Structure formats: structure tokens, C-alpha cells
Amino acid sequence: MADELPGGRARPKTGKSEQTRAVILETAMRLFQERGYDKTTMRAIAQEAGVSVGNAYYYFESKEFLIQGFYDQMTHDHAADATLRMHGTRDFAERLELTLGSWLDTAAPYHEFAAQFFRTAADPGSSLSPFSNESHPARATAVELFREVLSGSDLAPKLDAELAELLPELLWLHLMVVVLYWVFDRTPDTERTREFVRRSTPLVARLITMSRYRVFRPVVRDAKGLIQDFILPTIGRTATPPGAR
């Protein structure tokens, strides 16, 4: 419906509506941090936000869909921050590491209850999964950011055009690996995840750089076929239509 966002979330129609929705989401995030996700109810969120319970449900179908709102907001915050960090940098590996580091910094305040979110989002049948159709808006924002990581780099003009088209989705999948590691990381300031990013990013960059050499073209074509046939179709709204290749 035109009046709804994915997951039954109401689409704000005015500036005041958008402000109310933002207050509810901000309040929920604070209570999740203070009380834990499981112990926070929609009634408590509504009371703290100064709105009726019915109004809270108008914007968010259930407490679980606040997670989707969290995804949406954090993805936009991450994209804005990463774009600023990349400004003036052309080296692909550096741009990628800056973007991944930006995500870790943006997500840091929510790490304490990230595992609770993950339990809901990890269900492959859940509409709150980052791979679901309902998560498409946030995922599209993230994929577009990785497209910017690539297109603004010194590597972009050297890559096979078809492979370059797939890479933003694959770089987003790399971020999902980082997120999974981050969720279970209990080191101070998630230092192991940060070290994983520092060490894995140059490797990813080298592999992508090698793909432009003629000797690796057959391997690249095979990999591209596997990606299009088996990986992308599992991500909501990205399945490759038959005969598109």
C-alpha cells in the first residue's frame, strides 16, 4: 500500500509525523540499551515517548519492527559518515577500510544488545532478516554506498564492467560477515573485529584487483555465474531474471 513502508510501518505524511516516528524510535533504542530488548515493551516505549500505545503501533506494527527502523536509520547514518571519511581518497582498499570502520563506529553504541537483535534477524524466514524483501530499502542504501566506494576509486576504470556491476552486492555481503563477527565479539571496543577488518580488507582488494588480469578472466566468469545463479537470488529483490546474463 502507498501509505505503508515494508513490514506494516506507517509512512509519515507530514514533518510532525516524521518527528513522532523518530521520537518513538529514539526512545526505543534508549530503553533497549537501559533495560534490554526482551524487557522493553511497546507500552513502556509509548509512555516514555509521550504518545499513546495505539500511536506507537501506528508507526511500528510490533516491537520487532523497531529493529527494522533501527536498520534504516543506522544505514543512513553510516552512509553519510562513510562518504565524509572517503572524501579525497582514491585508493580502493583504503576507501573500503574507511567504510567498514565507519560502520563499526556507527554501530558501537548498540553493541550491548546486538545479540538480541540478531536472534530475530537471523531467522531466514523473518521479514526482519537483512536479506528479506522488507529490508530492501536499508540494503539498497548500503549497496549504493559500496557502489560509491568502488566508483570513486582508482580501481573502477580497470575492472570488467559486468563484474563491477556485481561487486557492490558482494561488498555488502562482506559487510554482513563483519557484522556477524561483531555481534559475538566481546573484546574491548570490539578490537578483534576491527583487526579483522584491517587484515581482511587488503586481501579483498587484492583479489578484486587480480580479477582484471586476462589470465584470471575464466575464473572471474565462473565466479560471476555462481554469484548470479546461487547468491544473488537469495537476497530479496535482487534475483537475476532468466536469460538476463
PDB file of C-alpha atoms in Angstrom:
ATOM      1  CA  MET A   1       0.000   0.000   0.000  1.00  0.00           C
ATOM      2  CA  ALA A   2       1.170   3.546  -0.721  1.00  0.00           C
ATOM      3  CA  ASP A   3       0.608   4.577   2.908  1.00  0.00           C
ATOM      4  CA  GLU A   4       2.830   1.847   4.338  1.00  0.00           C
ATOM      5  CA  LEU A   5       6.501   1.087   4.443  1.00  0.00           C
ATOM      6  CA  PRO A   6       7.711  -2.546   4.356  1.00  0.00           C
ATOM      7  CA  GLY A   7       6.599  -4.530   7.387  1.00  0.00           C
ATOM      8  CA  GLY A   8       3.417  -2.571   8.005  1.00  0.00           C
ATOM      9  CA  ARG A   9       5.230   0.561   9.151  1.00  0.00           C
ATOM     10  CA  ALA A  10       3.232   3.707   8.526  1.00  0.00           C
ATOM     11  CA  ARG A  11       4.721   6.146   6.053  1.00  0.00           C
ATOM     12  CA  PRO A  12       4.965   9.582   7.715  1.00  0.00           C
ATOM     13  CA  LYS A  13       2.813  12.088   5.829  1.00  0.00           C
ATOM     14  CA  THR A  14       3.971  15.308   7.495  1.00  0.00           C
ATOM     15  CA  GLY A  15       7.004  16.727   9.244  1.00  0.00           C
ATOM     16  CA  LYS A  16       5.221  16.256  12.557  1.00  0.00           C
ATOM     17  CA  SER A  17       4.531  12.604  11.750  1.00  0.00           C
ATOM     18  CA  GLU A  18       8.178  12.056  10.877  1.00  0.00           C
ATOM     19  CA  GLN A  19       9.195  13.710  14.144  1.00  0.00           C
ATOM     20  CA  THR A  20       6.821  11.491  16.147  1.00  0.00           C
ATOM     21  CA  ARG A  21       8.159   8.374  14.447  1.00  0.00           C
ATOM     22  CA  ALA A  22      11.735   9.477  15.139  1.00  0.00           C
ATOM     23  CA  VAL A  23      10.955  10.094  18.827  1.00  0.00           C
ATOM     24  CA  ILE A  24       9.414   6.625  19.195  1.00  0.00           C
ATOM     25  CA  LEU A  25      12.441   5.002  17.549  1.00  0.00           C
ATOM     26  CA  GLU A  26      14.941   7.038  19.583  1.00  0.00           C
ATOM     27  CA  THR A  27      13.082   6.195  22.791  1.00  0.00           C
ATOM     28  CA  ALA A  28      13.017   2.503  21.926  1.00  0.00           C
ATOM     29  CA  MET A  29      16.758   2.430  21.257  1.00  0.00           C
ATOM     30  CA  ARG A  30      17.441   4.121  24.610  1.00  0.00           C
ATOM     31  CA  LEU A  31      15.200   1.705  26.512  1.00  0.00           C
ATOM     32  CA  PHE A  32      16.724  -1.292  24.747  1.00  0.00           C
ATOM     33  CA  GLN A  33      20.116  -0.082  25.973  1.00  0.00           C
ATOM     34  CA  GLU A  34      18.914   0.601  29.523  1.00  0.00           C
ATOM     35  CA  ARG A  35      16.584  -2.368  30.099  1.00  0.00           C
ATOM     36  CA  GLY A  36      17.419  -4.852  27.372  1.00  0.00           C
ATOM     37  CA  TYR A  37      15.352  -5.703  24.323  1.00  0.00           C
ATOM     38  CA  ASP A  38      13.352  -8.544  25.894  1.00  0.00           C
ATOM     39  CA  LYS A  39      12.313  -6.477  28.937  1.00  0.00           C
ATOM     40  CA  THR A  40      11.174  -3.455  26.960  1.00  0.00           C
ATOM     41  CA  THR A  41       7.503  -3.401  25.960  1.00  0.00           C
ATOM     42  CA  MET A  42       5.691  -1.304  23.376  1.00  0.00           C
ATOM     43  CA  ARG A  43       3.629   0.184  26.227  1.00  0.00           C
ATOM     44  CA  ALA A  44       6.804   1.321  28.009  1.00  0.00           C
ATOM     45  CA  ILE A  45       8.169   2.793  24.792  1.00  0.00           C
ATOM     46  CA  ALA A  46       4.941   4.692  24.145  1.00  0.00           C
ATOM     47  CA  GLN A  47       4.831   6.014  27.719  1.00  0.00           C
ATOM     48  CA  GLU A  48       8.434   7.218  27.613  1.00  0.00           C
ATOM     49  CA  ALA A  49       7.922   8.766  24.171  1.00  0.00           C
ATOM     50  CA  GLY A  50       4.800  10.599  25.334  1.00  0.00           C
ATOM     51  CA  VAL A  51       2.450   9.011  22.801  1.00  0.00           C
ATOM     52  CA  SER A  52      -0.453   6.602  23.062  1.00  0.00           C
ATOM     53  CA  VAL A  53       0.135   2.876  22.643  1.00  0.00           C
ATOM     54  CA  GLY A  54      -2.110   2.987  19.585  1.00  0.00           C
ATOM     55  CA  ASN A  55       0.019   5.718  18.077  1.00  0.00           C
ATOM     56  CA  ALA A  56       3.174   3.677  18.674  1.00  0.00           C
ATOM     57  CA  TYR A  57       1.601   0.713  16.880  1.00  0.00           C
ATOM     58  CA  TYR A  58       0.530   3.032  14.057  1.00  0.00           C
ATOM     59  CA  TYR A  59       4.184   3.710  13.236  1.00  0.00           C
ATOM     60  CA  PHE A  60       5.589   0.292  14.138  1.00  0.00           C
ATOM     61  CA  GLU A  61       3.477  -2.848  13.718  1.00  0.00           C
ATOM     62  CA  SER A  62       5.232  -4.515  16.653  1.00  0.00           C
ATOM     63  CA  LYS A  63       8.309  -4.159  18.809  1.00  0.00           C
ATOM     64  CA  GLU A  64      10.224  -6.322  16.361  1.00  0.00           C
ATOM     65  CA  PHE A  65       9.685  -3.778  13.588  1.00  0.00           C
ATOM     66  CA  LEU A  66      11.534  -1.206  15.622  1.00  0.00           C
ATOM     67  CA  ILE A  67      14.585  -3.258  14.640  1.00  0.00           C
ATOM     68  CA  GLN A  68      13.770  -2.502  11.010  1.00  0.00           C
ATOM     69  CA  GLY A  69      13.542   1.189  11.866  1.00  0.00           C
ATOM     70  CA  PHE A  70      16.898   0.843  13.589  1.00  0.00           C
ATOM     71  CA  TYR A  71      18.382  -0.754  10.455  1.00  0.00           C
ATOM     72  CA  ASP A  72      17.018   2.050   8.287  1.00  0.00           C
ATOM     73  CA  GLN A  73      18.334   4.853  10.483  1.00  0.00           C
ATOM     74  CA  MET A  74      21.732   3.331  11.134  1.00  0.00           C
ATOM     75  CA  THR A  75      22.248   2.544   7.447  1.00  0.00           C
ATOM     76  CA  HIS A  76      21.628   6.163   6.507  1.00  0.00           C
ATOM     77  CA  ASP A  77      23.882   7.403   9.321  1.00  0.00           C
ATOM     78  CA  HIS A  78      26.605   5.002   8.191  1.00  0.00           C
ATOM     79  CA  ALA A  79      26.348   6.066   4.549  1.00  0.00           C
ATOM     80  CA  ALA A  80      26.628   9.750   5.450  1.00  0.00           C
ATOM     81  CA  ASP A  81      29.608   9.190   7.763  1.00  0.00           C
ATOM     82  CA  ALA A  82      31.451   6.854   5.371  1.00  0.00           C
ATOM     83  CA  THR A  83      31.013   9.281   2.464  1.00  0.00           C
ATOM     84  CA  LEU A  84      32.655  12.025   4.508  1.00  0.00           C
ATOM     85  CA  ARG A  85      35.534   9.740   5.527  1.00  0.00           C
ATOM     86  CA  MET A  86      36.217   8.683   1.921  1.00  0.00           C
ATOM     87  CA  HIS A  87      36.296  12.237   0.564  1.00  0.00           C
ATOM     88  CA  GLY A  88      39.568  12.885  -1.245  1.00  0.00           C
ATOM     89  CA  THR A  89      40.688   9.227  -1.078  1.00  0.00           C
ATOM     90  CA  ARG A  90      41.062   7.266  -4.316  1.00  0.00           C
ATOM     91  CA  ASP A  91      42.775   4.075  -3.147  1.00  0.00           C
ATOM     92  CA  PHE A  92      40.163   1.296  -3.237  1.00  0.00           C
ATOM     93  CA  ALA A  93      41.485  -0.665  -0.239  1.00  0.00           C
ATOM     94  CA  GLU A  94      41.607   2.490   1.855  1.00  0.00           C
ATOM     95  CA  ARG A  95      38.077   3.518   0.826  1.00  0.00           C
ATOM     96  CA  LEU A  96      36.771   0.060   1.719  1.00  0.00           C
ATOM     97  CA  GLU A  97      38.502   0.018   5.107  1.00  0.00           C
ATOM     98  CA  LEU A  98      37.228   3.518   5.905  1.00  0.00           C
ATOM     99  CA  THR A  99      33.678   2.401   5.069  1.00  0.00           C
ATOM    100  CA  LEU A 100      33.829  -0.730   7.204  1.00  0.00           C
ATOM    101  CA  GLY A 101      35.426   1.176  10.069  1.00  0.00           C
ATOM    102  CA  SER A 102      32.667   3.761   9.788  1.00  0.00           C
ATOM    103  CA  TRP A 103      30.062   1.011  10.234  1.00  0.00           C
ATOM    104  CA  LEU A 104      31.782  -0.245  13.395  1.00  0.00           C
ATOM    105  CA  ASP A 105      31.849   3.261  14.859  1.00  0.00           C
ATOM    106  CA  THR A 106      28.229   3.969  13.889  1.00  0.00           C
ATOM    107  CA  ALA A 107      27.034   0.680  15.391  1.00  0.00           C
ATOM    108  CA  ALA A 108      29.209   0.840  18.528  1.00  0.00           C
ATOM    109  CA  PRO A 109      26.531   2.321  20.858  1.00  0.00           C
ATOM    110  CA  TYR A 110      24.243  -0.633  20.129  1.00  0.00           C
ATOM    111  CA  HIS A 111      26.703  -3.462  20.614  1.00  0.00           C
ATOM    112  CA  GLU A 112      25.479  -4.381  24.102  1.00  0.00           C
ATOM    113  CA  PHE A 113      22.111  -5.605  22.830  1.00  0.00           C
ATOM    114  CA  ALA A 114      23.142  -6.548  19.273  1.00  0.00           C
ATOM    115  CA  ALA A 115      22.875 -10.274  20.049  1.00  0.00           C
ATOM    116  CA  GLN A 116      19.214  -9.805  20.984  1.00  0.00           C
ATOM    117  CA  PHE A 117      18.566  -8.161  17.629  1.00  0.00           C
ATOM    118  CA  PHE A 118      20.490 -10.907  15.871  1.00  0.00           C
ATOM    119  CA  ARG A 119      18.245 -13.638  17.288  1.00  0.00           C
ATOM    120  CA  THR A 120      15.306 -12.069  15.473  1.00  0.00           C
ATOM    121  CA  ALA A 121      17.109 -11.080  12.295  1.00  0.00           C
ATOM    122  CA  ALA A 122      18.960 -14.402  11.878  1.00  0.00           C
ATOM    123  CA  ASP A 123      15.783 -16.337  11.070  1.00  0.00           C
ATOM    124  CA  PRO A 124      15.910 -16.688   7.250  1.00  0.00           C
ATOM    125  CA  GLY A 125      12.104 -16.641   7.143  1.00  0.00           C
ATOM    126  CA  SER A 126      11.831 -13.437   9.135  1.00  0.00           C
ATOM    127  CA  SER A 127      10.856 -10.231   7.388  1.00  0.00           C
ATOM    128  CA  LEU A 128      13.458  -8.577   9.598  1.00  0.00           C
ATOM    129  CA  SER A 129      16.311 -10.557   8.088  1.00  0.00           C
ATOM    130  CA  PRO A 130      18.778  -8.254   6.293  1.00  0.00           C
ATOM    131  CA  PHE A 131      18.223 -10.494   3.236  1.00  0.00           C
ATOM    132  CA  SER A 132      14.425 -10.110   3.153  1.00  0.00           C
ATOM    133  CA  ASN A 133      12.302  -8.057   0.775  1.00  0.00           C
ATOM    134  CA  GLU A 134      11.219  -5.907   3.730  1.00  0.00           C
ATOM    135  CA  SER A 135      14.852  -4.972   4.411  1.00  0.00           C
ATOM    136  CA  HIS A 136      15.362  -3.926   0.791  1.00  0.00           C
ATOM    137  CA  PRO A 137      15.357  -0.125   1.414  1.00  0.00           C
ATOM    138  CA  ALA A 138      18.152  -0.291   4.013  1.00  0.00           C
ATOM    139  CA  ARG A 139      20.069  -2.862   1.973  1.00  0.00           C
ATOM    140  CA  ALA A 140      19.739  -0.748  -1.180  1.00  0.00           C
ATOM    141  CA  THR A 141      21.208   2.228   0.677  1.00  0.00           C
ATOM    142  CA  ALA A 142      24.152   0.105   1.825  1.00  0.00           C
ATOM    143  CA  VAL A 143      24.738  -1.396  -1.630  1.00  0.00           C
ATOM    144  CA  GLU A 144      24.679   2.080  -3.158  1.00  0.00           C
ATOM    145  CA  LEU A 145      27.322   3.143  -0.642  1.00  0.00           C
ATOM    146  CA  PHE A 146      29.571   0.279  -1.752  1.00  0.00           C
ATOM    147  CA  ARG A 147      28.929   1.272  -5.354  1.00  0.00           C
ATOM    148  CA  GLU A 148      30.306   4.683  -4.380  1.00  0.00           C
ATOM    149  CA  VAL A 149      33.281   3.021  -2.668  1.00  0.00           C
ATOM    150  CA  LEU A 150      34.125   1.343  -5.983  1.00  0.00           C
ATOM    151  CA  SER A 151      33.169   4.061  -8.470  1.00  0.00           C
ATOM    152  CA  GLY A 152      35.167   6.743  -6.667  1.00  0.00           C
ATOM    153  CA  SER A 153      38.291   4.593  -6.532  1.00  0.00           C
ATOM    154  CA  ASP A 154      41.302   4.278  -8.801  1.00  0.00           C
ATOM    155  CA  LEU A 155      40.349   0.646  -9.421  1.00  0.00           C
ATOM    156  CA  ALA A 156      36.930   1.235 -11.022  1.00  0.00           C
ATOM    157  CA  PRO A 157      38.091   2.022 -14.601  1.00  0.00           C
ATOM    158  CA  LYS A 158      40.255  -1.103 -14.699  1.00  0.00           C
ATOM    159  CA  LEU A 159      37.572  -3.698 -13.902  1.00  0.00           C
ATOM    160  CA  ASP A 160      35.425  -5.840 -16.157  1.00  0.00           C
ATOM    161  CA  ALA A 161      32.127  -3.934 -16.484  1.00  0.00           C
ATOM    162  CA  GLU A 162      29.912  -6.926 -15.646  1.00  0.00           C
ATOM    163  CA  LEU A 163      31.968  -7.819 -12.587  1.00  0.00           C
ATOM    164  CA  ALA A 164      31.973  -4.189 -11.444  1.00  0.00           C
ATOM    165  CA  GLU A 165      28.169  -4.275 -11.559  1.00  0.00           C
ATOM    166  CA  LEU A 166      28.080  -7.234  -9.143  1.00  0.00           C
ATOM    167  CA  LEU A 167      30.759  -6.025  -6.754  1.00  0.00           C
ATOM    168  CA  PRO A 168      28.636  -3.617  -4.646  1.00  0.00           C
ATOM    169  CA  GLU A 169      26.343  -6.515  -3.646  1.00  0.00           C
ATOM    170  CA  LEU A 170      29.360  -8.692  -2.862  1.00  0.00           C
ATOM    171  CA  LEU A 171      30.978  -5.969  -0.784  1.00  0.00           C
ATOM    172  CA  TRP A 172      27.709  -5.673   1.155  1.00  0.00           C
ATOM    173  CA  LEU A 173      27.890  -9.433   1.795  1.00  0.00           C
ATOM    174  CA  HIS A 174      31.421  -8.904   3.091  1.00  0.00           C
ATOM    175  CA  LEU A 175      29.969  -6.317   5.488  1.00  0.00           C
ATOM    176  CA  MET A 176      27.456  -8.934   6.664  1.00  0.00           C
ATOM    177  CA  VAL A 177      30.382 -11.226   7.558  1.00  0.00           C
ATOM    178  CA  VAL A 178      31.917  -8.371   9.549  1.00  0.00           C
ATOM    179  CA  VAL A 179      28.568  -7.747  11.270  1.00  0.00           C
ATOM    180  CA  LEU A 180      28.247 -11.401  12.260  1.00  0.00           C
ATOM    181  CA  TYR A 181      31.744 -11.378  13.754  1.00  0.00           C
ATOM    182  CA  TRP A 182      30.998  -8.067  15.517  1.00  0.00           C
ATOM    183  CA  VAL A 183      27.800  -9.368  17.127  1.00  0.00           C
ATOM    184  CA  PHE A 184      29.702 -12.054  19.036  1.00  0.00           C
ATOM    185  CA  ASP A 185      32.866 -10.023  19.678  1.00  0.00           C
ATOM    186  CA  ARG A 186      33.333  -9.338  23.399  1.00  0.00           C
ATOM    187  CA  THR A 187      36.783  -7.726  23.250  1.00  0.00           C
ATOM    188  CA  PRO A 188      37.133  -4.093  24.447  1.00  0.00           C
ATOM    189  CA  ASP A 189      35.887  -1.710  21.751  1.00  0.00           C
ATOM    190  CA  THR A 190      35.342  -4.830  19.571  1.00  0.00           C
ATOM    191  CA  GLU A 191      39.060  -4.730  18.808  1.00  0.00           C
ATOM    192  CA  ARG A 192      39.117  -8.218  17.248  1.00  0.00           C
ATOM    193  CA  THR A 193      36.505  -7.148  14.703  1.00  0.00           C
ATOM    194  CA  ARG A 194      38.485  -4.022  13.935  1.00  0.00           C
ATOM    195  CA  GLU A 195      41.607  -6.124  13.446  1.00  0.00           C
ATOM    196  CA  PHE A 196      39.628  -8.492  11.213  1.00  0.00           C
ATOM    197  CA  VAL A 197      38.658  -5.501   9.068  1.00  0.00           C
ATOM    198  CA  ARG A 198      42.256  -4.221   8.949  1.00  0.00           C
ATOM    199  CA  ARG A 199      43.602  -7.608   7.845  1.00  0.00           C
ATOM    200  CA  SER A 200      40.804  -8.774   5.535  1.00  0.00           C
ATOM    201  CA  THR A 201      40.321  -5.546   3.594  1.00  0.00           C
ATOM    202  CA  PRO A 202      43.703  -5.607   1.785  1.00  0.00           C
ATOM    203  CA  LEU A 203      43.067  -9.261   0.879  1.00  0.00           C
ATOM    204  CA  VAL A 204      39.640  -8.430  -0.583  1.00  0.00           C
ATOM    205  CA  ALA A 205      41.169  -5.521  -2.501  1.00  0.00           C
ATOM    206  CA  ARG A 206      43.953  -7.706  -3.921  1.00  0.00           C
ATOM    207  CA  LEU A 207      41.513 -10.392  -5.052  1.00  0.00           C
ATOM    208  CA  ILE A 208      39.356  -7.808  -6.805  1.00  0.00           C
ATOM    209  CA  THR A 209      42.419  -6.185  -8.391  1.00  0.00           C
ATOM    210  CA  MET A 210      43.642  -9.565  -9.705  1.00  0.00           C
ATOM    211  CA  SER A 211      40.297 -10.129 -11.439  1.00  0.00           C
ATOM    212  CA  ARG A 212      41.192  -7.561 -14.096  1.00  0.00           C
ATOM    213  CA  TYR A 213      44.100  -9.601 -15.452  1.00  0.00           C
ATOM    214  CA  ARG A 214      43.398 -11.673 -18.553  1.00  0.00           C
ATOM    215  CA  VAL A 215      44.770 -14.898 -17.053  1.00  0.00           C
ATOM    216  CA  PHE A 216      42.071 -14.784 -14.358  1.00  0.00           C
ATOM    217  CA  ARG A 217      39.175 -13.995 -16.722  1.00  0.00           C
ATOM    218  CA  PRO A 218      37.906 -17.634 -16.962  1.00  0.00           C
ATOM    219  CA  VAL A 219      37.853 -17.871 -13.153  1.00  0.00           C
ATOM    220  CA  VAL A 220      36.096 -14.495 -12.941  1.00  0.00           C
ATOM    221  CA  ARG A 221      33.433 -15.635 -15.417  1.00  0.00           C
ATOM    222  CA  ASP A 222      32.841 -18.850 -13.440  1.00  0.00           C
ATOM    223  CA  ALA A 223      32.646 -16.932 -10.182  1.00  0.00           C
ATOM    224  CA  LYS A 224      30.252 -14.425 -11.724  1.00  0.00           C
ATOM    225  CA  GLY A 225      27.974 -17.249 -12.858  1.00  0.00           C
ATOM    226  CA  LEU A 226      27.921 -18.783  -9.380  1.00  0.00           C
ATOM    227  CA  ILE A 227      27.152 -15.422  -7.819  1.00  0.00           C
ATOM    228  CA  GLN A 228      24.304 -14.683 -10.196  1.00  0.00           C
ATOM    229  CA  ASP A 229      22.810 -18.170 -10.022  1.00  0.00           C
ATOM    230  CA  PHE A 230      23.180 -19.023  -6.340  1.00  0.00           C
ATOM    231  CA  ILE A 231      23.941 -15.963  -4.204  1.00  0.00           C
ATOM    232  CA  LEU A 232      22.001 -13.007  -5.552  1.00  0.00           C
ATOM    233  CA  PRO A 233      18.703 -14.914  -5.899  1.00  0.00           C
ATOM    234  CA  THR A 234      18.731 -15.493  -2.121  1.00  0.00           C
ATOM    235  CA  ILE A 235      18.670 -11.734  -1.474  1.00  0.00           C
ATOM    236  CA  GLY A 236      15.248 -10.096  -1.619  1.00  0.00           C
ATOM    237  CA  ARG A 237      14.525  -8.138  -4.832  1.00  0.00           C
ATOM    238  CA  THR A 238      17.889  -8.928  -6.410  1.00  0.00           C
ATOM    239  CA  ALA A 239      17.197 -12.200  -8.185  1.00  0.00           C
ATOM    240  CA  THR A 240      18.539 -12.209 -11.721  1.00  0.00           C
ATOM    241  CA  PRO A 241      15.742 -12.838 -14.262  1.00  0.00           C
ATOM    242  CA  PRO A 242      16.166 -15.872 -16.537  1.00  0.00           C
ATOM    243  CA  GLY A 243      18.161 -15.021 -19.621  1.00  0.00           C
ATOM    244  CA  ALA A 244      19.464 -11.764 -18.136  1.00  0.00           C
ATOM    245  CA  ARG A 245      23.083 -12.878 -18.329  1.00  0.00           C
TER     246      ARG A 245
END
